[in-house]
Short mmCIF file of C-alpha atoms and ligand atoms in Angstrom, two decimals:
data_model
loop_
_atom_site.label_atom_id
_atom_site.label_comp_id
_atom_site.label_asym_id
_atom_site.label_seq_id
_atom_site.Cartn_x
_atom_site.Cartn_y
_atom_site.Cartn_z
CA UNK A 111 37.68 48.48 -5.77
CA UNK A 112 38.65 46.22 -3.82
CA UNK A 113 37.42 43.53 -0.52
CA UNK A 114 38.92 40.68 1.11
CA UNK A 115 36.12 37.83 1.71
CA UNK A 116 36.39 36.21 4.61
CA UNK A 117 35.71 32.24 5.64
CA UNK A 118 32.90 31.02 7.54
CA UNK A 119 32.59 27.89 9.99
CA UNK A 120 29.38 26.10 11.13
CA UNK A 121 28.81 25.17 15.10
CA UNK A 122 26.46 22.51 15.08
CA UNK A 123 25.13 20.86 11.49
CA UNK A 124 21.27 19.33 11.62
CA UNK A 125 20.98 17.79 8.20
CA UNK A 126 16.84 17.77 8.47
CA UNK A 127 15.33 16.54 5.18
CA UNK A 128 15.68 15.72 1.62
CA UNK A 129 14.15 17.96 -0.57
CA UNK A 130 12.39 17.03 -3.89
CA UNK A 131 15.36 19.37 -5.89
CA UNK A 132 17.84 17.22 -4.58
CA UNK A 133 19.23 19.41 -2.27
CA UNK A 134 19.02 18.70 2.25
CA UNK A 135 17.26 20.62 4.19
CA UNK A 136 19.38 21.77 7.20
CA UNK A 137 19.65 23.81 10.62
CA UNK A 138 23.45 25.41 10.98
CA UNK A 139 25.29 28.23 12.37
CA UNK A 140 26.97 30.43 10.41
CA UNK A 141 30.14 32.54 11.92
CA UNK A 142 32.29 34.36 10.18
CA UNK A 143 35.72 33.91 10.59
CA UNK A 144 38.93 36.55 9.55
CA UNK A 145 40.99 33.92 6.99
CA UNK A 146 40.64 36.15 3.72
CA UNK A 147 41.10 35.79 0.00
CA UNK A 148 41.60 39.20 -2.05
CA UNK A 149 39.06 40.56 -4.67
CA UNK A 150 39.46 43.53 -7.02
CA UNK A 151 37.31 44.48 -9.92
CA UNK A 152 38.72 47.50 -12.61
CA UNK A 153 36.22 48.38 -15.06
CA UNK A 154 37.22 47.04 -18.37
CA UNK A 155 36.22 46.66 -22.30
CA UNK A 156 35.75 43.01 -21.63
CA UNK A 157 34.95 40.64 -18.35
CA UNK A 158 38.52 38.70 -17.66
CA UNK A 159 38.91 36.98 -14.94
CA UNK A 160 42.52 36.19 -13.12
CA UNK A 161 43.38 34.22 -10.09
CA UNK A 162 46.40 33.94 -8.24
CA UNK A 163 47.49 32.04 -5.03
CA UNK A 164 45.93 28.10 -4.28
CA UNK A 165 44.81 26.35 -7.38
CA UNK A 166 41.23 26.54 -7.97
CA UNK A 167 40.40 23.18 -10.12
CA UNK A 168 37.73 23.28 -13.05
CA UNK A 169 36.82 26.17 -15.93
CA UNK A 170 37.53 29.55 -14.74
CA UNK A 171 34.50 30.55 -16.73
CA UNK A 172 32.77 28.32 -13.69
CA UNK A 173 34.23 30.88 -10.92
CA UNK A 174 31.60 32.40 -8.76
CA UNK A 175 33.18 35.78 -9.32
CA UNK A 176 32.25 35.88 -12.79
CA UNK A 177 28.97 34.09 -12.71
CA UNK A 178 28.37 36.47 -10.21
CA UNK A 179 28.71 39.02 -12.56
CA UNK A 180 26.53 37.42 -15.38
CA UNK A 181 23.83 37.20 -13.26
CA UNK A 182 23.39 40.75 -12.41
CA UNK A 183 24.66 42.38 -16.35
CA UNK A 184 21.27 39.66 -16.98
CA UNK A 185 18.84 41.95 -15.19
CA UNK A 186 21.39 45.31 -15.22
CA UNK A 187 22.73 45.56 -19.16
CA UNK A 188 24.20 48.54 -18.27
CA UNK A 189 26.51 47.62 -16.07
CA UNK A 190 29.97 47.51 -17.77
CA UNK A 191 32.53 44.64 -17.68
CA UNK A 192 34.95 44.39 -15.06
CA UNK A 193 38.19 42.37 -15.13
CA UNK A 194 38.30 40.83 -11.82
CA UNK A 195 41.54 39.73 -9.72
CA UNK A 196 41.31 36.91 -6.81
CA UNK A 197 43.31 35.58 -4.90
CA UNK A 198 42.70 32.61 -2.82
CA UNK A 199 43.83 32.38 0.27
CA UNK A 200 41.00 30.12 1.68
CA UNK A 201 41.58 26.67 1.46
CA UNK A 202 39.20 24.96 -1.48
CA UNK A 203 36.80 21.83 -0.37
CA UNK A 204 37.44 22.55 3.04
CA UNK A 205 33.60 23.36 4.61
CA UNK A 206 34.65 27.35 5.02
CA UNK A 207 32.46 28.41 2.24
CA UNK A 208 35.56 30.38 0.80
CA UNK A 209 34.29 30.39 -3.35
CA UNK A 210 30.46 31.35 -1.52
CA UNK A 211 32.30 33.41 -0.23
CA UNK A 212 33.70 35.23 -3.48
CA UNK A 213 30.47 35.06 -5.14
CA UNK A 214 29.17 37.22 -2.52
CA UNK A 215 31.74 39.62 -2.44
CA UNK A 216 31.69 40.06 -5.71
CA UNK A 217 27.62 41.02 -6.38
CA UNK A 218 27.95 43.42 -2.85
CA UNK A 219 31.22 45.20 -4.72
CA UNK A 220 29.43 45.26 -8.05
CA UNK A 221 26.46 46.61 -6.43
CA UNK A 222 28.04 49.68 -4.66
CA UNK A 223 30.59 50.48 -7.36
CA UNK A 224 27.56 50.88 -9.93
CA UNK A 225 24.78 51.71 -7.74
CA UNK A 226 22.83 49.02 -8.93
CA UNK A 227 20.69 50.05 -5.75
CA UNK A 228 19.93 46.38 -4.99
CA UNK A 229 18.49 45.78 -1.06
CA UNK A 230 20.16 43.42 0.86
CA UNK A 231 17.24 41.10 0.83
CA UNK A 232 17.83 41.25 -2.77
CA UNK A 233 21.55 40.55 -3.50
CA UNK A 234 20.49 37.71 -0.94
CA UNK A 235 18.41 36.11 -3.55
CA UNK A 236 21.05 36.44 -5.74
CA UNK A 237 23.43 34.92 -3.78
CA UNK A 238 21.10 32.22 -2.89
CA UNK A 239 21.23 31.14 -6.85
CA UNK A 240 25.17 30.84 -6.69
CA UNK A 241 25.04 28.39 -4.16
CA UNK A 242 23.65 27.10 -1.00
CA UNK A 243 26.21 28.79 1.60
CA UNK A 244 26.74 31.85 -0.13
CA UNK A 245 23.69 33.98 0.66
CA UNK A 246 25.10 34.23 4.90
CA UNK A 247 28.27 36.57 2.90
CA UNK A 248 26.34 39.08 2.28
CA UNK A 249 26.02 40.60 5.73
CA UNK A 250 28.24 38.29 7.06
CA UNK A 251 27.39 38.46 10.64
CA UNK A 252 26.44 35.42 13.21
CA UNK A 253 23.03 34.02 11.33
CA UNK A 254 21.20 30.80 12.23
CA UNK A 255 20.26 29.28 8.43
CA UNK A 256 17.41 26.88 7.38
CA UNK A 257 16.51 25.86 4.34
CA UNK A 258 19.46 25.25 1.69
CA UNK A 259 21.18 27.20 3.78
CA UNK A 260 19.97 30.28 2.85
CA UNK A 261 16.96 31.11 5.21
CA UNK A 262 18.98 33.42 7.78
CA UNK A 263 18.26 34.88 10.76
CA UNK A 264 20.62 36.79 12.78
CA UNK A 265 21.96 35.61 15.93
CA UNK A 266 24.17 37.67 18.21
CA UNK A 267 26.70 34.87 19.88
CA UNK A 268 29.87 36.85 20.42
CA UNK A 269 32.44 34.40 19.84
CA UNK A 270 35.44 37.51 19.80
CA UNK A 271 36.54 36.74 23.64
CA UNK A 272 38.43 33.35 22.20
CA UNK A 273 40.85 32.49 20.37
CA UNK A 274 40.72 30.50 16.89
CA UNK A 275 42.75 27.53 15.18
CA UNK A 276 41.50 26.41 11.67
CA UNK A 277 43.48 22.97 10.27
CA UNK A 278 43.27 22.12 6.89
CA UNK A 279 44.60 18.87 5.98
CA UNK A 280 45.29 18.50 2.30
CA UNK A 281 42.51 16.88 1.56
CA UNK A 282 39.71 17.82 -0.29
CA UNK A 283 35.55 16.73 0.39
CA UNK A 284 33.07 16.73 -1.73
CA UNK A 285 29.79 18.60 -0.39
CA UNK A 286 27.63 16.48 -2.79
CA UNK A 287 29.66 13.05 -1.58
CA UNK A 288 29.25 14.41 2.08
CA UNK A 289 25.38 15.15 1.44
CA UNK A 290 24.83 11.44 0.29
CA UNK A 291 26.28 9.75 3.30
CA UNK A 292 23.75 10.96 5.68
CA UNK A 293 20.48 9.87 7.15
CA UNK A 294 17.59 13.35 7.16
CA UNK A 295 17.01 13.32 10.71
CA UNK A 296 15.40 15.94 12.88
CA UNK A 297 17.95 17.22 15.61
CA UNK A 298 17.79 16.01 19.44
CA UNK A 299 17.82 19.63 20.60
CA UNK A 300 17.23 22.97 19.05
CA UNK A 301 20.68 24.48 17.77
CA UNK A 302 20.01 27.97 19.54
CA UNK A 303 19.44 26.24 22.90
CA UNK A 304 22.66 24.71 22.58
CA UNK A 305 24.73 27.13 21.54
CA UNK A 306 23.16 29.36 24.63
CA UNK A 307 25.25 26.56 26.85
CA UNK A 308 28.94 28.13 27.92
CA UNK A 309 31.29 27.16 24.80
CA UNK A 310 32.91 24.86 27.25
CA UNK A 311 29.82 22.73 27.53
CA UNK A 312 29.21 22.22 23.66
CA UNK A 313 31.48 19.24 23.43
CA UNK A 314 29.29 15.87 22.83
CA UNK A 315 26.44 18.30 22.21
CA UNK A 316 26.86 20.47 19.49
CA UNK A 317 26.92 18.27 16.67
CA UNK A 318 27.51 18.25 12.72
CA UNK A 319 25.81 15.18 10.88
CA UNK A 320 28.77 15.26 8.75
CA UNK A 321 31.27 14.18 11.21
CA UNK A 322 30.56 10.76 11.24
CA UNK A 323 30.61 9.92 7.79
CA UNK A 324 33.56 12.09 7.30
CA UNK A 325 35.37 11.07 9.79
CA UNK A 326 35.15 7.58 8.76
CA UNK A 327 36.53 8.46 5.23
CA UNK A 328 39.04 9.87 6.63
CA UNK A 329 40.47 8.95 10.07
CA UNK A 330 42.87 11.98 9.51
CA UNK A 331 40.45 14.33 9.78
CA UNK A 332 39.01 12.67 13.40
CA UNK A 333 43.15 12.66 14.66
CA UNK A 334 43.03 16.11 13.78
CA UNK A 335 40.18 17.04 16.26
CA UNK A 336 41.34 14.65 19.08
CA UNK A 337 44.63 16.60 19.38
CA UNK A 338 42.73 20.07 19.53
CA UNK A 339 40.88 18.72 22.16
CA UNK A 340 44.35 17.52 23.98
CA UNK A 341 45.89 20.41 23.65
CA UNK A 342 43.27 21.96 25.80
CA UNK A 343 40.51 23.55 22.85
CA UNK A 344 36.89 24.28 24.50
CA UNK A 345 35.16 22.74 21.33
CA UNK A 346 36.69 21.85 18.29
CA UNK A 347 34.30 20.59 15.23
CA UNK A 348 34.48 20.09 11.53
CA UNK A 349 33.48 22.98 9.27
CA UNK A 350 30.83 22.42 7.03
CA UNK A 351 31.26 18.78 5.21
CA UNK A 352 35.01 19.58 5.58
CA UNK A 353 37.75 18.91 5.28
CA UNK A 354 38.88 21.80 7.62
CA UNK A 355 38.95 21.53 11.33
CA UNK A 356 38.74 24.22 13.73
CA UNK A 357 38.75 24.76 17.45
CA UNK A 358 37.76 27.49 20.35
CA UNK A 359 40.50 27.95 22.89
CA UNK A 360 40.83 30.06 25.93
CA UNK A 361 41.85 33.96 24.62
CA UNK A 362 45.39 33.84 24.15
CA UNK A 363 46.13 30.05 24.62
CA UNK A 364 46.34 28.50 21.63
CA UNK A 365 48.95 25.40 21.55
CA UNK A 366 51.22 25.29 19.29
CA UNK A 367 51.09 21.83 17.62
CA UNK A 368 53.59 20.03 15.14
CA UNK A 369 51.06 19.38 12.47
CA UNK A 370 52.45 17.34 9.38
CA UNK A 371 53.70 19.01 5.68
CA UNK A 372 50.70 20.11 3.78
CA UNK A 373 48.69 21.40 6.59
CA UNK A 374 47.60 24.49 6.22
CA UNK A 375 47.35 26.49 9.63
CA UNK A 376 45.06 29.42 10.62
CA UNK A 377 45.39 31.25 14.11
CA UNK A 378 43.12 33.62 14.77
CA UNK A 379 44.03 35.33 18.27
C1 CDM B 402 28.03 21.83 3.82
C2 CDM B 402 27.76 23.34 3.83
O1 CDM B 402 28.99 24.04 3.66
C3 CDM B 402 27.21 23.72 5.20
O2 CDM B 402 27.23 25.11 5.39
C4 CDM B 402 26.79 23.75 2.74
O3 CDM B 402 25.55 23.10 2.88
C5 CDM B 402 27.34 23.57 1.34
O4 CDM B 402 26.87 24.64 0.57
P1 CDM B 402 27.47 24.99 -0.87
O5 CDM B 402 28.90 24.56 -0.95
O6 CDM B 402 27.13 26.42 -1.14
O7 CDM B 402 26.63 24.00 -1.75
P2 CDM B 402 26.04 24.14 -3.23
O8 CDM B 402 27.14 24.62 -4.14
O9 CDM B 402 24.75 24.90 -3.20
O10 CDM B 402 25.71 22.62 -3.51
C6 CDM B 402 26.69 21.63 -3.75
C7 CDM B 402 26.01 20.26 -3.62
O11 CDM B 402 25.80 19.95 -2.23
C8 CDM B 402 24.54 19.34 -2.01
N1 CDM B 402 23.74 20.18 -1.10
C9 CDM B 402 24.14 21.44 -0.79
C10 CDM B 402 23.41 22.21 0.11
C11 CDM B 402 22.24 21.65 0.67
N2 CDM B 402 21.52 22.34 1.55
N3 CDM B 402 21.86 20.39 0.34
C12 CDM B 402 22.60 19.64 -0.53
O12 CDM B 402 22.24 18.49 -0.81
C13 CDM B 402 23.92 19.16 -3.37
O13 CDM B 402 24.25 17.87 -3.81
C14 CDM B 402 24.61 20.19 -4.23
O14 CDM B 402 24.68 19.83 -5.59
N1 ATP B 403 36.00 31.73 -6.19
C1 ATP B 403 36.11 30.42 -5.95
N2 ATP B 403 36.95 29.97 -5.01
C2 ATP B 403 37.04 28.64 -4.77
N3 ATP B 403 36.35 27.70 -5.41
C3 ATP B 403 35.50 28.09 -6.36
C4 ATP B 403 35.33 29.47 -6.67
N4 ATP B 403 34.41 29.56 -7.64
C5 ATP B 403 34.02 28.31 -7.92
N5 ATP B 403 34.67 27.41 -7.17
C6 ATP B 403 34.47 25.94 -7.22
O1 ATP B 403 33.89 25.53 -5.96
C7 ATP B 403 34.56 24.39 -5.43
C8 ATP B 403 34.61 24.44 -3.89
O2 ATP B 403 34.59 25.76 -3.43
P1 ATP B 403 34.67 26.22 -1.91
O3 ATP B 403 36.04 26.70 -1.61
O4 ATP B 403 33.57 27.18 -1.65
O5 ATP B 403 34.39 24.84 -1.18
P2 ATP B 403 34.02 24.42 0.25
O6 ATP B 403 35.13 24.72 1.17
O7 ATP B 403 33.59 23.01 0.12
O8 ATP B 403 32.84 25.36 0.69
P3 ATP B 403 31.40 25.03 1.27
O9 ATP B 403 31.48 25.34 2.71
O10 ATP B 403 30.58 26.04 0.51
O11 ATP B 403 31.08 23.61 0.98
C9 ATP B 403 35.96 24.44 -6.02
O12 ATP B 403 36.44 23.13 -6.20
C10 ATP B 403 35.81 25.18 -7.34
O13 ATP B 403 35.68 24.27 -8.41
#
């Protein structure tokens, strides 16, 4: 079997509160966007895991695809080992959620090709235990998340009449750095009231904590954004903590930009 997770970016990013498990609580959107890695699981004697394409850094025993797995053969013992094939596509430590992404995939594939009958409220919970973003993959459709991150609740902004750019310098953030530059504050506005505002008013209003600090780190990533804007993008934002930039342009009328060696591009017409 065989599924192609997809990226996410977040349009406006309240970091709210610190929690006592030394996580933030926060108030995002979630939407899905079409960059893809590739996932296929073949039922095997043993669980092996393989990855091809960008360099993921750390154990591979650590990849969400397999803990993924452990987690449900903990409360399913019958379901048989898999070897699992990924590869990544989806730039790493760039804010799109791309390994949450994985992990998600990977317990909704193992789910229908056992019949492990789990709910989606259920494999939600799972995902919610593989990491803070991950949970939104698993229907993968516009959400508004509280919480970790995991609280959703769907919101229907139609974002398909634009076009997309996602730039990824090569540069990679740290969510847990990111997290421990900011201030908890509650946000000036509710997010859904400002992403009811046409797209083209969301500049200076829809905000993600993150940018600051970020920003400062790395004056890269703030160039980056000002040149979206000048080539004519509605609203362009950082994803997540970063390091990825993206940007909403009129359908069709996306500039093309001479963006340095390393970059990596994403259009999405
Ligand atoms: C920045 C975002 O991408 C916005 O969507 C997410 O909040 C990050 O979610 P994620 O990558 O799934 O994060 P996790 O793997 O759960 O956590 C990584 C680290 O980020 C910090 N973290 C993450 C999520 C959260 N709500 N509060 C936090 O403080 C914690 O230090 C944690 O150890
Ligand atoms: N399947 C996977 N793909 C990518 N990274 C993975 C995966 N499984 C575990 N990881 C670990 O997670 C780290 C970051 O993953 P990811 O690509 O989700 O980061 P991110 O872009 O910062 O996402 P987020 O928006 O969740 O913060 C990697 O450095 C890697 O060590």
């Amino acid at each position: 079997m065989i599924a192609f997770p997809n990226c996410k970016v977040n349009l406006g990013l309240h970091v709210t509160a610190a929690r006592p498990d030394g996580y933030h609580n926060l108030e995002t959107f979630f939407y899905p966007l079409a960059v893809h890695d590739a996932l296929e699981i073949i039922p095997a004697v043993a669980p092996r895991f393989t990855a091809t394409g960008l360099d993921i850094p750390g154990d591979p025993d650590d990849n969400l695809c397999l803990k993924a797995w452990h987690l449900l053969k903990n409360d399913f013992p019958a379901l048989p080992p898999v070897a699992i094939y990924l590869h990544k596509a989806i730039p790493l430590g760039a804010g799109l959620g791309g390994g949450s992404a994985d992990g998600a995939f990977m317990l909704r594939m193992l789910n229908e090709r056992f019949s492990l009958g789990c709910s989606l409220e259920r494999l939600e919970e799972y995902a919610a235990r593989l990491g803070s973003d991950c949970s939104f993959f698993i229907r993968n459709t516009p959400a508004l998340a509280t919480g970790r991150g995991e609280m959703l609740e769907p919101f229907a902004l139609d974002l398909s009449g634009y076009s997309w750019l996602l730039v990824c310098p090569p540069l990679h953030v740290s969510t847990a750095w990111a997290y421990r530059q900011l201030e908890p504050h509650p946000p000036a506005a509710p997010l859904r009231e400002l992403l009811s505002l046409p797209v083209l008013a969301w500049k200076d209003r829809l905000v993600n904590d993150f940018e600051a600090p970020v920003m400062a780190a790395h004056p890269e990533i703030a160039r980056i954004r000002e040149q979206l804007y000048a080539a004519g993008a509605f609203y362009a934002a950082l994803s997540g903590s970063g390091a990825a930039v993206f940007a909403i342009f009129p359908k069709n009328k996306i500039a093309a930009l001479p963006w340095e060696s390393g970059y990596r591009v994403f259009s999405i017409p």
